[in-house]
CSV table of C-alpha atoms in Angstrom, one decimal:
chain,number,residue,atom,x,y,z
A,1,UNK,CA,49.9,-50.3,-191.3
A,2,UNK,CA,49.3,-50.6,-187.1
A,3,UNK,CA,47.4,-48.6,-185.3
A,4,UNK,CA,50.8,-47.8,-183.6
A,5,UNK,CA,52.2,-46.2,-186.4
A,6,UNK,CA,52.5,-42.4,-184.7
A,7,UNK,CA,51.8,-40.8,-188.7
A,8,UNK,CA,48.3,-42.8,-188.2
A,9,UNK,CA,48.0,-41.6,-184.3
A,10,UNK,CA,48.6,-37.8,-185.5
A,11,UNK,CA,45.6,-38.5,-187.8
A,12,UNK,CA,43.1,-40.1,-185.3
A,13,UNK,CA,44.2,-37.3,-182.2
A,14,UNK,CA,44.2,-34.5,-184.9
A,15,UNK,CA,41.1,-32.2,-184.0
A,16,UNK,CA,38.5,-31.2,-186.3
A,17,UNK,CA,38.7,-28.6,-188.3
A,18,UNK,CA,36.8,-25.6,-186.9
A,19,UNK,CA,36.7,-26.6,-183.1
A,20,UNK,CA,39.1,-25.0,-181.0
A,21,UNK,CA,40.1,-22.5,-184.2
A,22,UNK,CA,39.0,-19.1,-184.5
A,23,UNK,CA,37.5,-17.5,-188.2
A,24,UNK,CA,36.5,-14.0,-187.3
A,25,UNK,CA,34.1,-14.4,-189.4
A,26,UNK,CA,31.2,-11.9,-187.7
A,27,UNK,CA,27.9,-13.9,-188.1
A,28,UNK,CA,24.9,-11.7,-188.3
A,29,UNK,CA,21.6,-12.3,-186.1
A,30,UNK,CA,18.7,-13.0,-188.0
A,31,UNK,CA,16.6,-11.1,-186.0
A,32,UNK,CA,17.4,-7.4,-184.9
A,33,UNK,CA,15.9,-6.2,-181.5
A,34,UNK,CA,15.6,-2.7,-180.5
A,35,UNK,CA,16.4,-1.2,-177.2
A,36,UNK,CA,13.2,-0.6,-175.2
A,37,UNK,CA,13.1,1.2,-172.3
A,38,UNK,CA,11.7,-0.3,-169.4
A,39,UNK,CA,9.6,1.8,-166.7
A,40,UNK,CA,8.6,0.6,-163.3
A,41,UNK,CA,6.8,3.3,-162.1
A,42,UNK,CA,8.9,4.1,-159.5
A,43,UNK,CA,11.3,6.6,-161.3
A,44,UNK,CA,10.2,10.1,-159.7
A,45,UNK,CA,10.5,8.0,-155.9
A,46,UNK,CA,13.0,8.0,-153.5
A,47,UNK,CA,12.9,4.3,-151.4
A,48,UNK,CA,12.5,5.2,-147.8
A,49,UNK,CA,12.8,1.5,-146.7
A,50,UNK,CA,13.2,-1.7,-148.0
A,51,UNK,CA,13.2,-5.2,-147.1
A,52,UNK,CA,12.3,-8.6,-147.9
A,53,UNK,CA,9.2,-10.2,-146.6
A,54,UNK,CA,6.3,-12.6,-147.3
A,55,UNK,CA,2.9,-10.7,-147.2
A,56,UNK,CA,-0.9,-11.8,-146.7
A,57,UNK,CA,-4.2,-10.6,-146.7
A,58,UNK,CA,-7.6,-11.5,-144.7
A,59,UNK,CA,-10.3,-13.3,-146.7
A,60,UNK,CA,-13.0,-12.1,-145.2
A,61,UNK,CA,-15.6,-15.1,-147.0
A,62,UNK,CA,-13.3,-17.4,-145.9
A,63,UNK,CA,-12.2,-16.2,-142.7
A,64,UNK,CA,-8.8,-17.3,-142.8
A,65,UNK,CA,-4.9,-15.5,-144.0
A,66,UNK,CA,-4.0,-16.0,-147.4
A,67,UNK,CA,-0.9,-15.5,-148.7
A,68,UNK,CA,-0.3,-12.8,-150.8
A,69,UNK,CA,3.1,-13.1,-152.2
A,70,UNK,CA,7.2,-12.9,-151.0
A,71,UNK,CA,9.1,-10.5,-152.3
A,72,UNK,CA,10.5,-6.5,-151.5
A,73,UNK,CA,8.9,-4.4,-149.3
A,74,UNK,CA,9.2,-1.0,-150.3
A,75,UNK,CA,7.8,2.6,-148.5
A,76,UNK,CA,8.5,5.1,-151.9
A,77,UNK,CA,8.3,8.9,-151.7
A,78,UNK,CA,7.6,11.0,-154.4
A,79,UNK,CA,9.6,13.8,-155.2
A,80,UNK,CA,7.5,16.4,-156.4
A,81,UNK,CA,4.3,15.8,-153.9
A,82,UNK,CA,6.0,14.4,-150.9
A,83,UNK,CA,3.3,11.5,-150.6
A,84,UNK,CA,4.7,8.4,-149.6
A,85,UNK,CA,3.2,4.6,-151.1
A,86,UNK,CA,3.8,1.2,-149.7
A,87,UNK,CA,4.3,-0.7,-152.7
A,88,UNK,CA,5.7,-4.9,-152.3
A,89,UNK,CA,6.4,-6.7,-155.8
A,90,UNK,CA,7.0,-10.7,-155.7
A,91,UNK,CA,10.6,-11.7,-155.8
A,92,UNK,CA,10.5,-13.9,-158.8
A,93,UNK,CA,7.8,-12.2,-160.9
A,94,UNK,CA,7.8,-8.9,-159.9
A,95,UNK,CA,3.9,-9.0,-159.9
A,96,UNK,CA,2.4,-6.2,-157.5
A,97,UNK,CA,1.5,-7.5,-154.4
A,98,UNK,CA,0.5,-4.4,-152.7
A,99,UNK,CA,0.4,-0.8,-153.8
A,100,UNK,CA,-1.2,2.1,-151.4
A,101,UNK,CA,-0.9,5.5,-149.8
A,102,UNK,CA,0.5,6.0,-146.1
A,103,UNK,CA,-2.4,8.1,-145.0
A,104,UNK,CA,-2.7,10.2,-141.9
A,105,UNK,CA,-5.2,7.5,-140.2
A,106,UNK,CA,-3.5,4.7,-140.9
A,107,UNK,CA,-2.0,2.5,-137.6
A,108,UNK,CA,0.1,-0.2,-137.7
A,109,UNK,CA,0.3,-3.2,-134.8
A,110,UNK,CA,1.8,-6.2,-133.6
A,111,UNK,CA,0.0,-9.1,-135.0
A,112,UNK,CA,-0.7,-11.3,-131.5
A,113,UNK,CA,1.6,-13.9,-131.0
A,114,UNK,CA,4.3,-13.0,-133.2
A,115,UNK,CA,7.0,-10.7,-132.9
A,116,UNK,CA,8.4,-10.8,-136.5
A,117,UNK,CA,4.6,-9.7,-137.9
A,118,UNK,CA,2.1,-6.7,-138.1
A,119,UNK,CA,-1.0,-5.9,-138.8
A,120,UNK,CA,-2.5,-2.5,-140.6
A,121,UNK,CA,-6.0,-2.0,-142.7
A,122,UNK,CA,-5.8,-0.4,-146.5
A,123,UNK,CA,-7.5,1.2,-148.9
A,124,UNK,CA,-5.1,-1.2,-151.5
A,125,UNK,CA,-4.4,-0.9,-155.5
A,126,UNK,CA,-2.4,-3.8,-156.5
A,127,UNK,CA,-5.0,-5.3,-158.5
A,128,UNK,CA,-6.1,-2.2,-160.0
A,129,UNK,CA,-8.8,-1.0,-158.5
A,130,UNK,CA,-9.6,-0.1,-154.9
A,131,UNK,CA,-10.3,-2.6,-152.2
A,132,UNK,CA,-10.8,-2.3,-148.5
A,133,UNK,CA,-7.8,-4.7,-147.3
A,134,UNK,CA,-6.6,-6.2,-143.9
A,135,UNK,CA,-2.9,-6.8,-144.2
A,136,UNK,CA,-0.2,-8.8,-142.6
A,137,UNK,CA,3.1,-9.0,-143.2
A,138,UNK,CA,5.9,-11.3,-141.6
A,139,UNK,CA,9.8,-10.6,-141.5
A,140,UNK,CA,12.5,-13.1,-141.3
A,141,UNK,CA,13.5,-10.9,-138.2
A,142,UNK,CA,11.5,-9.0,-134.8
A,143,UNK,CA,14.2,-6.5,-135.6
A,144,UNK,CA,13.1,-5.4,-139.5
A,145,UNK,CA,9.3,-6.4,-138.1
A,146,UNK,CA,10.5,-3.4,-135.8
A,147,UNK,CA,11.8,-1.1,-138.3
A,148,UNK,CA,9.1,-1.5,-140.8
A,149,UNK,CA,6.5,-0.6,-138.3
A,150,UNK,CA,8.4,2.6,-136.6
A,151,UNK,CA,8.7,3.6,-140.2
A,152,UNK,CA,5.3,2.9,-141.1
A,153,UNK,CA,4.0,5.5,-137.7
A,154,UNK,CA,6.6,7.9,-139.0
A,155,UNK,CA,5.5,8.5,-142.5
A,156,UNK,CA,1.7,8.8,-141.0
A,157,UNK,CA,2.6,11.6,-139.0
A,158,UNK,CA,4.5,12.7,-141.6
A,159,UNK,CA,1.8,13.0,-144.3
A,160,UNK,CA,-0.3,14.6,-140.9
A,161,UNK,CA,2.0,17.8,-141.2
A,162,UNK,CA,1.7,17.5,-145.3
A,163,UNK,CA,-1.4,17.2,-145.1
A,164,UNK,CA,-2.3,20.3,-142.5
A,165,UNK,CA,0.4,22.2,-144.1
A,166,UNK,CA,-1.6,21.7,-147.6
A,167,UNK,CA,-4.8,22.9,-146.1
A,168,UNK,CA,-3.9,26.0,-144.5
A,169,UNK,CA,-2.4,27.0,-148.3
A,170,UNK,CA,-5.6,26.2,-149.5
A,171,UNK,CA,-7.6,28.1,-147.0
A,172,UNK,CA,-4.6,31.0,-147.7
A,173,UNK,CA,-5.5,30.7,-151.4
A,174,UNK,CA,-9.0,30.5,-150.9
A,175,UNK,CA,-9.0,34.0,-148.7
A,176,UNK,CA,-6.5,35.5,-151.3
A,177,UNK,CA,-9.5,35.1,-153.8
A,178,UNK,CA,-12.0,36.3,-151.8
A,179,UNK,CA,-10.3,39.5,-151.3
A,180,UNK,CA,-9.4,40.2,-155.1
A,181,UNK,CA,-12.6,39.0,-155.6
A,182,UNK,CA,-14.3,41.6,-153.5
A,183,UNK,CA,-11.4,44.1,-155.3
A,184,UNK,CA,-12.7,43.8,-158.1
A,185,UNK,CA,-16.2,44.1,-157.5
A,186,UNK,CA,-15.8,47.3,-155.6
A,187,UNK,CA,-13.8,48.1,-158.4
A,188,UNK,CA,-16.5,47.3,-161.2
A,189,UNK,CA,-19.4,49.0,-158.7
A,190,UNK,CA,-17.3,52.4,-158.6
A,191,UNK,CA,-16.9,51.9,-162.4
A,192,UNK,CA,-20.5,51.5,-162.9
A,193,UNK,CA,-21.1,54.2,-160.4
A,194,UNK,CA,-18.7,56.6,-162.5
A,195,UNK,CA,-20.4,55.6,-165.7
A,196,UNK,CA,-23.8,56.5,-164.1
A,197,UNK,CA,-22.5,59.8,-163.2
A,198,UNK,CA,-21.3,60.3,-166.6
A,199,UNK,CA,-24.4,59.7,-168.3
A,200,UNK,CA,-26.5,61.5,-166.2
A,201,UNK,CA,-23.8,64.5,-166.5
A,202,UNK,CA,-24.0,64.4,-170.6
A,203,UNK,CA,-28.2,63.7,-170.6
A,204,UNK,CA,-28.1,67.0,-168.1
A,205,UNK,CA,-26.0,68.8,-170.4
A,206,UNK,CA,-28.1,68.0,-173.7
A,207,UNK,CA,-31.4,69.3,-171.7
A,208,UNK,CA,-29.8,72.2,-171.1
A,209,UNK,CA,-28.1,72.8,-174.5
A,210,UNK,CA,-31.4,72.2,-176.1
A,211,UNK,CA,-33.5,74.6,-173.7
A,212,UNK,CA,-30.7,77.0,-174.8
A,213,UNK,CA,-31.2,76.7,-178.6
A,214,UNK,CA,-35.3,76.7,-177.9
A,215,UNK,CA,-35.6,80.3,-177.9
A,216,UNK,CA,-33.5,81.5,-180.8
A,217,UNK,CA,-35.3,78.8,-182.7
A,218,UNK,CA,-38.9,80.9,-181.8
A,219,UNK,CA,-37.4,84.2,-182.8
């Protein structure tokens, strides 16, 4: 029969069975994962700023900029103590490139020569433990380099009032001590001082009661 034969072309052009039709047959994995919830740390923050940026540190032995990572800039403030982190994660990786308090002290400045960078020292936790570090960090723009660093001076003042405000409730709590303190020893010295009284009233009495029973005993 020739290849022509349209019976015989039906056959050739005819599809597979199974490739374009659908079984509903449900197939089962073989392997069954469970949900896992995923924590980043950041859950009891509020981001005050964010943007992207490539960071580096000074190595001091080798007296040069290294590059620390590129990634998301973040200031984060947390909810419940009002303290405020600068914490930058790598865009691809996530790792933590940079994870510190905003403190008080802390300055932030132009880094010479280049508008779209600053400079600012650390007391930094991204590797997990604490290390003295000297910072830079560039934008793609001056404008975000501008932003970053007015909000970096801002949350230092910020944590100024926080932290004032937190010592005069400690030196409030402190005096509110003192004085129930003091309370209560006056308190337990006019106690004492009653129980003294009390004593020396009964030991009186009993002299006297027995002098009084000495001299119907003699008779």
């Amino acid at each position: 029969m020739s290849s022509a034969d349209p019976e015989h072309r039906e056959e050739e052009e005819a599809p597979a069975a199974g490739d374009d039709e659908d079984t509903g047959a449900n197939i089962a994995p073989i392997v069954k994962l469970e949900e896992v919830a995923v924590t980043t740390g950041e859950e009891d923050e509020d981001p005050i700023l964010d943007l992207k940026s490539k960071l580096y540190r000074f190595d001091k032995d080798g007296n040069q900029w290294k590059e620390r990572g590129a990634g998301t800039v973040k200031f984060l403030k947390h909810k419940a103590t009002g303290k405020v982190r600068l914490l930058m994660r790598q865009s691809k990786t996530l790792k933590i490139c940079a994870n510190h308090l905003i403190l008080p002290t802390m300055s932030v400045q132009e880094h010479a020569g280049n508008e779209k960078s600053c400079v600012w020292h650390a007391r930094d936790y991204a590797d997990g433990e604490l290390k003295d570090e000297l910072f830079c960090i560039r934008f793609p723009s001056i404008e975000n380099c501008k932003s970053f660093m007015e909000t970096f001076q801002e949350v230092a003042e910020s944590q100024k009032a926080e932290d004032e405000k937190e010592s005069s409730a400690a030196a409030g709590l402190i005096e509110k001590l003192s004085v129930e303190e003091k309370a209560e020893k006056k308190e337990g010295e006019e106690k004492s001082d009653d129980k003294t009284k009390k004593e020396a009233g009964e030991e009186s009495k009993a002299v006297e009661d027995k002098k009084a029973e000495e001299p119907a005993s003699s008779a």
